[in-house]
Amino acid sequence: MSLGYTSQIEPALRLRQPLLEDGSIDAVRILNGAADGVPGLVIEKLGPVLIAQLHEQRLAVGEDAARAIAEQLCRRLGATAVYRKWFVRERGGVDPRIAEAHQDPEPWLGQAAAPEHAVREHELQFFVRPYDGFSYGLFLEHRDNRTLVRELSAGRRVLNLFAYTCGFSVAAAAGGAVQVASVDAHKRYLEWGKRNFELNGLDVAPHRFYCSDVFEFYKRARRQKLRYDLVIIDPPTFSRQRKPRRVFVLEEQLEALCAGAIELLERDGLLLLATNDRGISRQRLEQAVQSVAGGRRCDIRERPALPVDFAGDPDYSKTIIAALS
Ligand SMILES: C[S@@+](CC[C@H](N)C(=O)[O-])C[C@H]1O[C@@H](n2cnc3c(N)ncnc32)[C@H](O)[C@@H]1O
C-alpha cells in the first residue's frame, strides 16, 4: 500500500472543514482526485454514506491503497458504509458485472445502507441512492449553482433540460418560480425528481415534467409556443437514446442545443449553461451561446466558480449565465 497517498487525507479534510462544520450541508466531495493528490480517486460523503469513484484511466493507486484511503476516511468521518463505483470511459459498453456491482446493496466497507436517504443542501433536501448505478442522484459540483438558480427564479418560468432527478428544478420552485418544466429522457429520473419536490414540501401540480429527448421537446415547445424566462442546460457529454434512436454528443451538438433554448427564451431571459466535458472550455461555452444568439444581444452575466470541495480542477465543471435581450 502506498502510504504516500494516505497522507493526502488530512489536507483534503482541512480544505473542506468549513463545509463539514456547516450544519446545513451534509453532502460534500471529500477527495477530488488529482486536485487532492490522489489521481483517479474521488470520494464523496452523503450523510453517513461514502461513495468512492475509481476512475479507471486515471487511477494512480492500486485497489488496496484506494481501500485504505476509503477506510481511513470512513473512520475520520464516522461514516457507516462506503460504496465503490468503477468509472470506465465508455459507459454504454460497460461490463455487466460492473453494472451489477453498482446495484449491489452490499457495500465495499461497513454496513449496508438503506436504498435511499435524504441529504441536506442548505434549505433543500434531495434523495440519494447509494447503489442505483453509476450516479446516486445528485451532482455536488452544482451546489452553489442550485443556490444561484433559487435566487434567480422568483416569478420566472423556468425550463430545466437534462433535468435528471430535478435538482435545479427543485431549487427553482423553492425560489418562487411560477412554473418549472423539467425535461429528461428517462421517466424514472423524473419520478425521482417529483419525490424530491415532495421532500421539500413543493406541490408538483403547477409544474411540468416531460419525458422526452431534448431536441424532440424543442419541436413540441415551438409548436405549442412555450416560452421561458430562465433555461438551464447541464447536459451529459454523451448519451444514447432509444426512442427516437439517437446519439447525443455534446461536442457536436452544443450550438444546436443553445440555439433551440434561445428560441424558447423570452426577451431579457437568462440561460444557465454548464458542462463537465473536459474537452469543452468555458470560452467555448460562451462562444457557442454568442454564435447562435441571432440578432439578440448576449451578455455573459456570470461565470460562477466551483465550490471549494471541487477546487483545483477548473477543467472539470464550467458554468456560464448569459442574458439575452
Ligand atoms: C449529467 S445528467 C444531468 C444532470 C442534471 N442536469 C443535474 O443537474 O443533476 C444527464 C441527464 O440527461 C438525460 N439525457 C441524456 N440525453 C438526453 C437527451 N437527449 N434528451 C433528454 N435527456 C437526456 C439523462 O437521462 C440524465 O438524466
mmCIF file of C-alpha atoms and ligand atoms in Angstrom:
data_model
loop_
_atom_site.group_PDB
_atom_site.id
_atom_site.type_symbol
_atom_site.label_atom_id
_atom_site.label_comp_id
_atom_site.label_asym_id
_atom_site.label_seq_id
_atom_site.Cartn_x
_atom_site.Cartn_y
_atom_site.Cartn_z
ATOM 1 C CA MET A 1 0.000 0.000 0.000
ATOM 2 C CA SER A 2 1.278 3.467 -0.822
ATOM 3 C CA LEU A 3 1.349 5.382 2.456
ATOM 4 C CA GLY A 4 2.243 8.468 0.413
ATOM 5 C CA TYR A 5 -1.356 8.685 -0.651
ATOM 6 C CA THR A 6 -2.985 8.287 2.759
ATOM 7 C CA SER A 7 -1.023 11.399 3.786
ATOM 8 C CA GLN A 8 -3.251 13.391 1.395
ATOM 9 C CA ILE A 9 -6.260 12.788 3.628
ATOM 10 C CA GLU A 10 -5.666 15.394 6.324
ATOM 11 C CA PRO A 11 -5.016 18.307 3.913
ATOM 12 C CA ALA A 12 -8.150 17.322 1.979
ATOM 13 C CA LEU A 13 -10.221 17.313 5.173
ATOM 14 C CA ARG A 14 -8.747 20.653 6.279
ATOM 15 C CA LEU A 15 -9.776 22.254 2.980
ATOM 16 C CA ARG A 16 -13.351 21.020 3.472
ATOM 17 C CA GLN A 17 -13.551 21.821 7.167
ATOM 18 C CA PRO A 18 -15.895 24.805 6.643
ATOM 19 C CA LEU A 19 -18.297 22.596 4.675
ATOM 20 C CA LEU A 20 -18.034 19.718 7.123
ATOM 21 C CA GLU A 21 -18.801 22.076 10.004
ATOM 22 C CA ASP A 22 -21.688 23.725 8.149
ATOM 23 C CA GLY A 23 -24.725 22.105 9.691
ATOM 24 C CA SER A 24 -26.853 22.996 6.664
ATOM 25 C CA ILE A 25 -24.879 20.759 4.277
ATOM 26 C CA ASP A 26 -24.231 17.053 4.537
ATOM 27 C CA ALA A 27 -23.212 16.124 1.008
ATOM 28 C CA VAL A 28 -19.586 17.031 0.294
ATOM 29 C CA ARG A 29 -16.843 15.903 -2.086
ATOM 30 C CA ILE A 30 -14.093 14.853 0.306
ATOM 31 C CA LEU A 31 -11.357 13.814 -2.087
ATOM 32 C CA ASN A 32 -11.181 15.257 -5.587
ATOM 33 C CA GLY A 33 -8.719 13.020 -7.429
ATOM 34 C CA ALA A 34 -5.552 14.708 -8.695
ATOM 35 C CA ALA A 35 -6.628 18.053 -7.212
ATOM 36 C CA ASP A 36 -6.128 16.446 -3.781
ATOM 37 C CA GLY A 37 -3.034 14.491 -4.780
ATOM 38 C CA VAL A 38 -4.729 11.136 -5.483
ATOM 39 C CA PRO A 39 -5.290 10.928 -9.258
ATOM 40 C CA GLY A 40 -8.350 8.925 -10.258
ATOM 41 C CA LEU A 41 -9.871 8.574 -6.795
ATOM 42 C CA VAL A 42 -12.915 10.637 -5.878
ATOM 43 C CA ILE A 43 -14.699 10.196 -2.567
ATOM 44 C CA GLU A 44 -17.967 11.883 -1.677
ATOM 45 C CA LYS A 45 -19.855 11.969 1.595
ATOM 46 C CA LEU A 46 -23.637 11.686 1.506
ATOM 47 C CA GLY A 47 -24.626 11.988 5.136
ATOM 48 C CA PRO A 48 -23.452 8.723 6.721
ATOM 49 C CA VAL A 49 -22.511 7.045 3.422
ATOM 50 C CA LEU A 50 -19.356 7.480 1.348
ATOM 51 C CA ILE A 51 -19.187 6.886 -2.389
ATOM 52 C CA ALA A 52 -15.747 6.079 -3.810
ATOM 53 C CA GLN A 53 -15.335 6.562 -7.546
ATOM 54 C CA LEU A 54 -12.388 4.731 -9.074
ATOM 55 C CA HIS A 55 -11.679 6.325 -12.448
ATOM 56 C CA GLU A 56 -10.172 3.505 -14.442
ATOM 57 C CA GLN A 57 -7.943 5.505 -16.730
ATOM 58 C CA ARG A 58 -6.537 7.937 -14.215
ATOM 59 C CA LEU A 59 -6.280 5.832 -11.076
ATOM 60 C CA ALA A 60 -2.761 6.239 -9.700
ATOM 61 C CA VAL A 61 -3.178 3.886 -6.729
ATOM 62 C CA GLY A 62 -3.954 0.200 -6.593
ATOM 63 C CA GLU A 63 -7.278 -1.032 -5.287
ATOM 64 C CA ASP A 64 -5.776 -1.855 -1.886
ATOM 65 C CA ALA A 65 -4.441 1.665 -1.455
ATOM 66 C CA ALA A 66 -7.775 3.143 -2.555
ATOM 67 C CA ARG A 67 -9.499 0.947 0.008
ATOM 68 C CA ALA A 68 -7.079 2.028 2.744
ATOM 69 C CA ILE A 69 -7.851 5.680 1.976
ATOM 70 C CA ALA A 70 -11.600 4.968 1.997
ATOM 71 C CA GLU A 71 -11.252 3.079 5.291
ATOM 72 C CA GLN A 72 -9.394 5.932 6.915
ATOM 73 C CA LEU A 73 -11.918 8.496 5.699
ATOM 74 C CA CYS A 74 -14.761 6.300 6.866
ATOM 75 C CA ARG A 75 -13.286 6.295 10.382
ATOM 76 C CA ARG A 76 -12.431 10.007 10.399
ATOM 77 C CA LEU A 77 -15.923 10.997 9.228
ATOM 78 C CA GLY A 78 -17.873 8.438 11.245
ATOM 79 C CA ALA A 79 -19.415 7.004 8.069
ATOM 80 C CA THR A 80 -21.278 3.701 8.199
ATOM 81 C CA ALA A 81 -20.685 2.450 4.646
ATOM 82 C CA VAL A 82 -18.558 3.006 1.563
ATOM 83 C CA TYR A 83 -19.890 2.077 -1.882
ATOM 84 C CA ARG A 84 -17.471 1.719 -4.750
ATOM 85 C CA LYS A 85 -18.137 2.797 -8.338
ATOM 86 C CA TRP A 86 -15.899 1.858 -11.213
ATOM 87 C CA PHE A 87 -15.835 4.654 -13.758
ATOM 88 C CA VAL A 88 -14.952 3.335 -17.160
ATOM 89 C CA ARG A 89 -14.698 5.603 -20.188
ATOM 90 C CA GLU A 90 -17.422 4.014 -22.327
ATOM 91 C CA ARG A 91 -20.415 3.607 -20.008
ATOM 92 C CA GLY A 92 -22.648 2.250 -22.764
ATOM 93 C CA GLY A 93 -20.421 -0.765 -23.195
ATOM 94 C CA VAL A 94 -19.799 -1.348 -19.514
ATOM 95 C CA ASP A 95 -19.023 -4.848 -18.318
ATOM 96 C CA PRO A 96 -22.325 -6.304 -16.999
ATOM 97 C CA ARG A 97 -20.522 -7.452 -13.836
ATOM 98 C CA ILE A 98 -19.645 -3.828 -13.046
ATOM 99 C CA ALA A 99 -23.190 -2.694 -13.775
ATOM 100 C CA GLU A 100 -24.446 -5.394 -11.416
ATOM 101 C CA ALA A 101 -21.913 -4.475 -8.715
ATOM 102 C CA HIS A 102 -23.183 -0.890 -8.801
ATOM 103 C CA GLN A 103 -26.631 -2.181 -7.850
ATOM 104 C CA ASP A 104 -25.373 -4.336 -5.014
ATOM 105 C CA PRO A 105 -26.658 -3.277 -1.561
ATOM 106 C CA GLU A 106 -23.544 -4.873 -0.030
ATOM 107 C CA PRO A 107 -21.004 -2.067 0.456
ATOM 108 C CA TRP A 108 -17.258 -2.139 -0.159
ATOM 109 C CA LEU A 109 -16.759 -1.290 3.507
ATOM 110 C CA GLY A 110 -19.077 -1.078 6.512
ATOM 111 C CA GLN A 111 -22.751 -1.934 6.931
ATOM 112 C CA ALA A 112 -25.323 -1.944 4.144
ATOM 113 C CA ALA A 113 -27.152 1.370 3.847
ATOM 114 C CA ALA A 114 -30.831 1.962 3.048
ATOM 115 C CA PRO A 115 -31.577 2.028 -0.705
ATOM 116 C CA GLU A 116 -32.379 5.720 -0.396
ATOM 117 C CA HIS A 117 -31.834 8.528 2.059
ATOM 118 C CA ALA A 118 -32.116 12.312 2.027
ATOM 119 C CA VAL A 119 -29.164 14.695 2.105
ATOM 120 C CA ARG A 120 -29.288 18.355 3.030
ATOM 121 C CA GLU A 121 -28.164 21.312 0.965
ATOM 122 C CA HIS A 122 -28.961 24.496 2.841
ATOM 123 C CA GLU A 123 -32.770 24.789 2.914
ATOM 124 C CA LEU A 124 -33.237 21.962 0.413
ATOM 125 C CA GLN A 125 -33.092 18.204 0.635
ATOM 126 C CA PHE A 126 -32.539 15.569 -2.044
ATOM 127 C CA PHE A 127 -32.954 11.826 -2.149
ATOM 128 C CA VAL A 128 -29.790 9.913 -2.977
ATOM 129 C CA ARG A 129 -29.456 6.210 -3.754
ATOM 130 C CA PRO A 130 -26.036 4.766 -2.960
ATOM 131 C CA TYR A 131 -26.466 1.632 -5.082
ATOM 132 C CA ASP A 132 -28.532 2.687 -8.041
ATOM 133 C CA GLY A 133 -25.875 2.542 -10.760
ATOM 134 C CA PHE A 134 -23.009 4.901 -11.560
ATOM 135 C CA SER A 135 -24.696 8.018 -10.228
ATOM 136 C CA TYR A 136 -26.552 8.346 -6.977
ATOM 137 C CA GLY A 137 -28.913 11.193 -7.832
ATOM 138 C CA LEU A 138 -27.170 14.490 -7.155
ATOM 139 C CA PHE A 139 -24.236 16.336 -8.715
ATOM 140 C CA LEU A 140 -22.463 18.108 -5.889
ATOM 141 C CA GLU A 141 -20.473 20.445 -8.151
ATOM 142 C CA HIS A 142 -23.761 22.277 -8.750
ATOM 143 C CA ARG A 143 -24.447 23.005 -5.079
ATOM 144 C CA ASP A 144 -23.712 26.738 -5.472
ATOM 145 C CA ASN A 145 -25.382 26.821 -8.899
ATOM 146 C CA ARG A 146 -28.566 25.437 -7.367
ATOM 147 C CA THR A 147 -28.433 28.267 -4.830
ATOM 148 C CA LEU A 148 -27.960 30.719 -7.693
ATOM 149 C CA VAL A 149 -30.931 29.255 -9.580
ATOM 150 C CA ARG A 150 -33.003 29.543 -6.456
ATOM 151 C CA GLU A 151 -32.097 33.223 -6.200
ATOM 152 C CA LEU A 152 -32.843 33.863 -9.880
ATOM 153 C CA SER A 153 -36.184 32.081 -10.135
ATOM 154 C CA ALA A 154 -38.738 34.233 -8.320
ATOM 155 C CA GLY A 155 -41.674 34.933 -10.620
ATOM 156 C CA ARG A 156 -39.967 33.271 -13.588
ATOM 157 C CA ARG A 157 -40.948 30.394 -15.869
ATOM 158 C CA VAL A 158 -38.025 28.007 -15.745
ATOM 159 C CA LEU A 159 -37.045 25.246 -18.158
ATOM 160 C CA ASN A 160 -34.606 22.629 -16.876
ATOM 161 C CA LEU A 161 -33.225 20.473 -19.700
ATOM 162 C CA PHE A 162 -31.469 17.156 -18.933
ATOM 163 C CA ALA A 163 -33.181 17.510 -15.575
ATOM 164 C CA TYR A 164 -32.114 14.100 -14.171
ATOM 165 C CA THR A 165 -33.547 13.986 -10.610
ATOM 166 C CA CYS A 166 -34.668 17.638 -10.852
ATOM 167 C CA GLY A 167 -32.060 19.202 -8.573
ATOM 168 C CA PHE A 168 -32.182 22.528 -10.420
ATOM 169 C CA SER A 169 -35.966 22.279 -10.796
ATOM 170 C CA VAL A 170 -36.472 21.907 -7.050
ATOM 171 C CA ALA A 171 -34.175 24.883 -6.449
ATOM 172 C CA ALA A 172 -36.154 26.966 -8.964
ATOM 173 C CA ALA A 173 -39.518 26.000 -7.490
ATOM 174 C CA ALA A 174 -38.288 26.691 -3.961
ATOM 175 C CA GLY A 175 -37.086 30.080 -5.193
ATOM 176 C CA GLY A 176 -40.587 31.012 -6.302
ATOM 177 C CA ALA A 177 -40.666 30.093 -9.993
ATOM 178 C CA VAL A 178 -44.226 30.314 -11.295
ATOM 179 C CA GLN A 179 -43.703 27.160 -13.295
ATOM 180 C CA VAL A 180 -40.789 24.787 -13.743
ATOM 181 C CA ALA A 181 -40.634 22.453 -16.732
ATOM 182 C CA SER A 182 -38.243 19.529 -16.336
ATOM 183 C CA VAL A 183 -37.196 17.565 -19.412
ATOM 184 C CA ASP A 184 -35.386 14.244 -19.296
ATOM 185 C CA ALA A 185 -35.259 11.176 -21.499
ATOM 186 C CA HIS A 186 -35.782 8.850 -18.524
ATOM 187 C CA LYS A 187 -39.115 8.617 -16.768
ATOM 188 C CA ARG A 188 -37.659 7.053 -13.657
ATOM 189 C CA TYR A 189 -35.418 10.081 -13.077
ATOM 190 C CA LEU A 190 -38.397 12.406 -13.411
ATOM 191 C CA GLU A 191 -40.331 10.252 -10.914
ATOM 192 C CA TRP A 192 -37.377 10.528 -8.555
ATOM 193 C CA GLY A 193 -37.423 14.275 -9.248
ATOM 194 C CA LYS A 194 -41.094 14.537 -8.281
ATOM 195 C CA ARG A 195 -40.267 12.846 -4.997
ATOM 196 C CA ASN A 196 -37.564 15.476 -4.496
ATOM 197 C CA PHE A 197 -40.224 18.172 -4.959
ATOM 198 C CA GLU A 198 -42.410 16.468 -2.366
ATOM 199 C CA LEU A 199 -39.484 16.011 0.016
ATOM 200 C CA ASN A 200 -39.158 19.789 0.026
ATOM 201 C CA GLY A 201 -42.849 20.385 0.563
ATOM 202 C CA LEU A 202 -43.301 21.641 -3.016
ATOM 203 C CA ASP A 203 -46.546 20.862 -4.795
ATOM 204 C CA VAL A 204 -45.792 19.346 -8.225
ATOM 205 C CA ALA A 205 -49.182 20.411 -9.658
ATOM 206 C CA PRO A 206 -48.092 23.770 -11.140
ATOM 207 C CA HIS A 207 -45.011 22.221 -12.685
ATOM 208 C CA ARG A 208 -44.415 20.158 -15.833
ATOM 209 C CA PHE A 209 -42.403 17.000 -16.349
ATOM 210 C CA TYR A 210 -41.628 15.979 -19.922
ATOM 211 C CA CYS A 211 -40.173 12.549 -20.549
ATOM 212 C CA SER A 212 -38.550 13.378 -23.869
ATOM 213 C CA ASP A 213 -35.408 13.745 -25.846
ATOM 214 C CA VAL A 214 -34.406 17.421 -25.606
ATOM 215 C CA PHE A 215 -34.486 18.006 -29.369
ATOM 216 C CA GLU A 216 -37.950 16.412 -29.591
ATOM 217 C CA PHE A 217 -39.030 18.689 -26.762
ATOM 218 C CA TYR A 218 -37.782 21.698 -28.736
ATOM 219 C CA LYS A 219 -40.102 20.751 -31.609
ATOM 220 C CA ARG A 220 -43.053 20.394 -29.276
ATOM 221 C CA ALA A 221 -42.269 23.648 -27.452
ATOM 222 C CA ARG A 222 -42.067 25.518 -30.771
ATOM 223 C CA ARG A 223 -45.381 24.020 -31.882
ATOM 224 C CA GLN A 224 -47.042 24.917 -28.608
ATOM 225 C CA LYS A 225 -45.335 28.323 -28.448
ATOM 226 C CA LEU A 226 -43.962 27.660 -24.974
ATOM 227 C CA ARG A 227 -41.718 30.385 -23.576
ATOM 228 C CA TYR A 228 -39.407 30.589 -20.575
ATOM 229 C CA ASP A 229 -37.546 33.272 -18.632
ATOM 230 C CA LEU A 230 -34.718 31.041 -17.427
ATOM 231 C CA VAL A 231 -33.399 27.973 -19.224
ATOM 232 C CA ILE A 232 -30.934 25.597 -17.584
ATOM 233 C CA ILE A 233 -28.804 23.328 -19.741
ATOM 234 C CA ASP A 234 -26.488 20.935 -17.946
ATOM 235 C CA PRO A 235 -26.171 18.073 -20.429
ATOM 236 C CA PRO A 236 -24.147 14.873 -20.381
ATOM 237 C CA THR A 237 -21.046 14.635 -22.547
ATOM 238 C CA PHE A 238 -22.539 11.711 -24.400
ATOM 239 C CA SER A 239 -25.778 9.745 -24.373
ATOM 240 C CA ARG A 240 -27.661 7.225 -26.427
ATOM 241 C CA GLN A 241 -31.437 7.409 -26.849
ATOM 242 C CA ARG A 242 -33.600 4.501 -27.914
ATOM 243 C CA LYS A 243 -36.711 6.440 -28.917
ATOM 244 C CA PRO A 244 -36.028 8.138 -31.240
ATOM 245 C CA ARG A 245 -32.791 6.248 -31.879
ATOM 246 C CA ARG A 246 -30.211 8.970 -31.493
ATOM 247 C CA VAL A 247 -26.722 9.526 -30.184
ATOM 248 C CA PHE A 248 -26.092 12.764 -28.364
ATOM 249 C CA VAL A 249 -22.525 14.083 -28.458
ATOM 250 C CA LEU A 250 -22.268 17.418 -26.684
ATOM 251 C CA GLU A 251 -19.120 18.457 -28.529
ATOM 252 C CA GLU A 252 -21.043 18.219 -31.812
ATOM 253 C CA GLN A 253 -24.446 19.451 -30.676
ATOM 254 C CA LEU A 254 -23.592 22.272 -28.308
ATOM 255 C CA GLU A 255 -24.557 25.055 -30.715
ATOM 256 C CA ALA A 256 -27.817 23.364 -31.757
ATOM 257 C CA LEU A 257 -28.659 22.841 -28.108
ATOM 258 C CA CYS A 258 -28.106 26.529 -27.323
ATOM 259 C CA ALA A 259 -29.975 27.678 -30.429
ATOM 260 C CA GLY A 260 -33.045 25.624 -29.500
ATOM 261 C CA ALA A 261 -33.040 27.002 -25.965
ATOM 262 C CA ILE A 262 -32.599 30.617 -27.070
ATOM 263 C CA GLU A 263 -35.618 30.272 -29.350
ATOM 264 C CA LEU A 264 -37.716 29.479 -26.289
ATOM 265 C CA LEU A 265 -36.261 32.242 -24.182
ATOM 266 C CA GLU A 266 -38.280 35.420 -23.558
ATOM 267 C CA ARG A 267 -36.718 38.832 -24.038
ATOM 268 C CA ASP A 268 -34.255 39.544 -21.253
ATOM 269 C CA GLY A 269 -34.238 35.874 -20.406
ATOM 270 C CA LEU A 270 -31.368 34.019 -18.775
ATOM 271 C CA LEU A 271 -29.560 30.903 -19.926
ATOM 272 C CA LEU A 272 -27.512 28.850 -17.485
ATOM 273 C CA LEU A 273 -25.180 26.590 -19.431
ATOM 274 C CA ALA A 274 -22.890 24.109 -17.704
ATOM 275 C CA THR A 275 -20.730 21.181 -18.666
ATOM 276 C CA ASN A 276 -18.263 18.785 -17.112
ATOM 277 C CA ASP A 277 -16.921 17.774 -20.505
ATOM 278 C CA ARG A 278 -13.176 18.332 -20.126
ATOM 279 C CA GLY A 279 -12.905 18.896 -23.869
ATOM 280 C CA ILE A 280 -15.173 21.958 -23.730
ATOM 281 C CA SER A 281 -13.745 25.128 -22.214
ATOM 282 C CA ARG A 282 -15.694 27.934 -20.626
ATOM 283 C CA GLN A 283 -14.680 30.087 -23.582
ATOM 284 C CA ARG A 284 -16.235 27.556 -25.953
ATOM 285 C CA LEU A 285 -19.482 27.706 -23.942
ATOM 286 C CA GLU A 286 -19.525 31.485 -24.276
ATOM 287 C CA GLN A 287 -18.763 31.348 -27.981
ATOM 288 C CA ALA A 288 -21.461 28.739 -28.542
ATOM 289 C CA VAL A 289 -24.167 30.896 -26.972
ATOM 290 C CA GLN A 290 -22.974 34.044 -28.690
ATOM 291 C CA SER A 291 -22.734 32.371 -32.099
ATOM 292 C CA VAL A 292 -26.401 31.367 -32.088
ATOM 293 C CA ALA A 293 -27.875 34.436 -30.382
ATOM 294 C CA GLY A 294 -29.086 35.701 -33.773
ATOM 295 C CA GLY A 295 -29.943 39.359 -33.616
ATOM 296 C CA ARG A 296 -30.240 39.294 -29.837
ATOM 297 C CA ARG A 297 -27.756 40.951 -27.581
ATOM 298 C CA CYS A 298 -25.995 38.356 -25.435
ATOM 299 C CA ASP A 299 -24.093 39.322 -22.297
ATOM 300 C CA ILE A 300 -22.270 36.834 -20.125
ATOM 301 C CA ARG A 301 -23.667 37.860 -16.800
ATOM 302 C CA GLU A 302 -21.868 35.429 -14.511
ATOM 303 C CA ARG A 303 -19.090 32.883 -14.577
ATOM 304 C CA PRO A 304 -19.762 31.054 -11.303
ATOM 305 C CA ALA A 305 -16.770 29.471 -9.600
ATOM 306 C CA LEU A 306 -16.744 25.872 -8.414
ATOM 307 C CA PRO A 307 -17.475 25.119 -4.755
ATOM 308 C CA VAL A 308 -14.422 24.779 -2.509
ATOM 309 C CA ASP A 309 -14.628 20.958 -2.417
ATOM 310 C CA PHE A 310 -14.074 20.959 -6.204
ATOM 311 C CA ALA A 311 -11.198 23.451 -6.135
ATOM 312 C CA GLY A 312 -8.024 22.663 -8.025
ATOM 313 C CA ASP A 313 -9.673 21.118 -11.084
ATOM 314 C CA PRO A 314 -11.113 24.003 -13.112
ATOM 315 C CA ASP A 315 -11.362 21.919 -16.293
ATOM 316 C CA TYR A 316 -13.920 19.635 -14.704
ATOM 317 C CA SER A 317 -17.052 21.705 -14.492
ATOM 318 C CA LYS A 318 -17.713 25.103 -16.036
ATOM 319 C CA THR A 319 -20.821 27.253 -15.876
ATOM 320 C CA ILE A 320 -21.895 30.480 -17.511
ATOM 321 C CA ILE A 321 -25.034 32.540 -17.178
ATOM 322 C CA ALA A 322 -25.927 34.507 -20.277
ATOM 323 C CA ALA A 323 -28.547 37.253 -20.513
ATOM 324 C CA LEU A 324 -30.313 37.545 -23.872
ATOM 325 C CA SER A 325 -32.177 40.692 -24.836
HETATM 326 C C1 LIG B 1 -25.443 14.507 -16.379
HETATM 327 S S1 LIG B 1 -27.135 14.166 -16.078
HETATM 328 C C2 LIG B 1 -27.717 15.793 -15.973
HETATM 329 C C3 LIG B 1 -27.552 16.335 -14.589
HETATM 330 C C4 LIG B 1 -28.582 17.347 -14.226
HETATM 331 N N1 LIG B 1 -28.562 18.487 -15.105
HETATM 332 C C5 LIG B 1 -28.474 17.765 -12.782
HETATM 333 O O1 LIG B 1 -28.406 18.951 -12.500
HETATM 334 O O2 LIG B 1 -28.475 16.891 -11.903
HETATM 335 C C6 LIG B 1 -27.694 13.652 -17.633
HETATM 336 C C7 LIG B 1 -29.205 13.502 -17.764
HETATM 337 O O3 LIG B 1 -29.550 13.762 -19.116
HETATM 338 C C8 LIG B 1 -30.520 12.851 -19.539
HETATM 339 N N2 LIG B 1 -30.384 12.785 -21.000
HETATM 340 C C9 LIG B 1 -29.349 12.308 -21.716
HETATM 341 N N3 LIG B 1 -29.541 12.509 -23.028
HETATM 342 C C10 LIG B 1 -30.729 13.134 -23.152
HETATM 343 C C11 LIG B 1 -31.469 13.645 -24.256
HETATM 344 N N4 LIG B 1 -31.014 13.533 -25.499
HETATM 345 N N5 LIG B 1 -32.647 14.241 -24.022
HETATM 346 C C12 LIG B 1 -33.133 14.353 -22.750
HETATM 347 N N6 LIG B 1 -32.461 13.904 -21.665
HETATM 348 C C13 LIG B 1 -31.277 13.311 -21.863
HETATM 349 C C14 LIG B 1 -30.223 11.577 -18.804
HETATM 350 O O4 LIG B 1 -31.372 10.761 -18.704
HETATM 351 C C15 LIG B 1 -29.727 12.107 -17.460
HETATM 352 O O5 LIG B 1 -30.772 12.198 -16.536
#
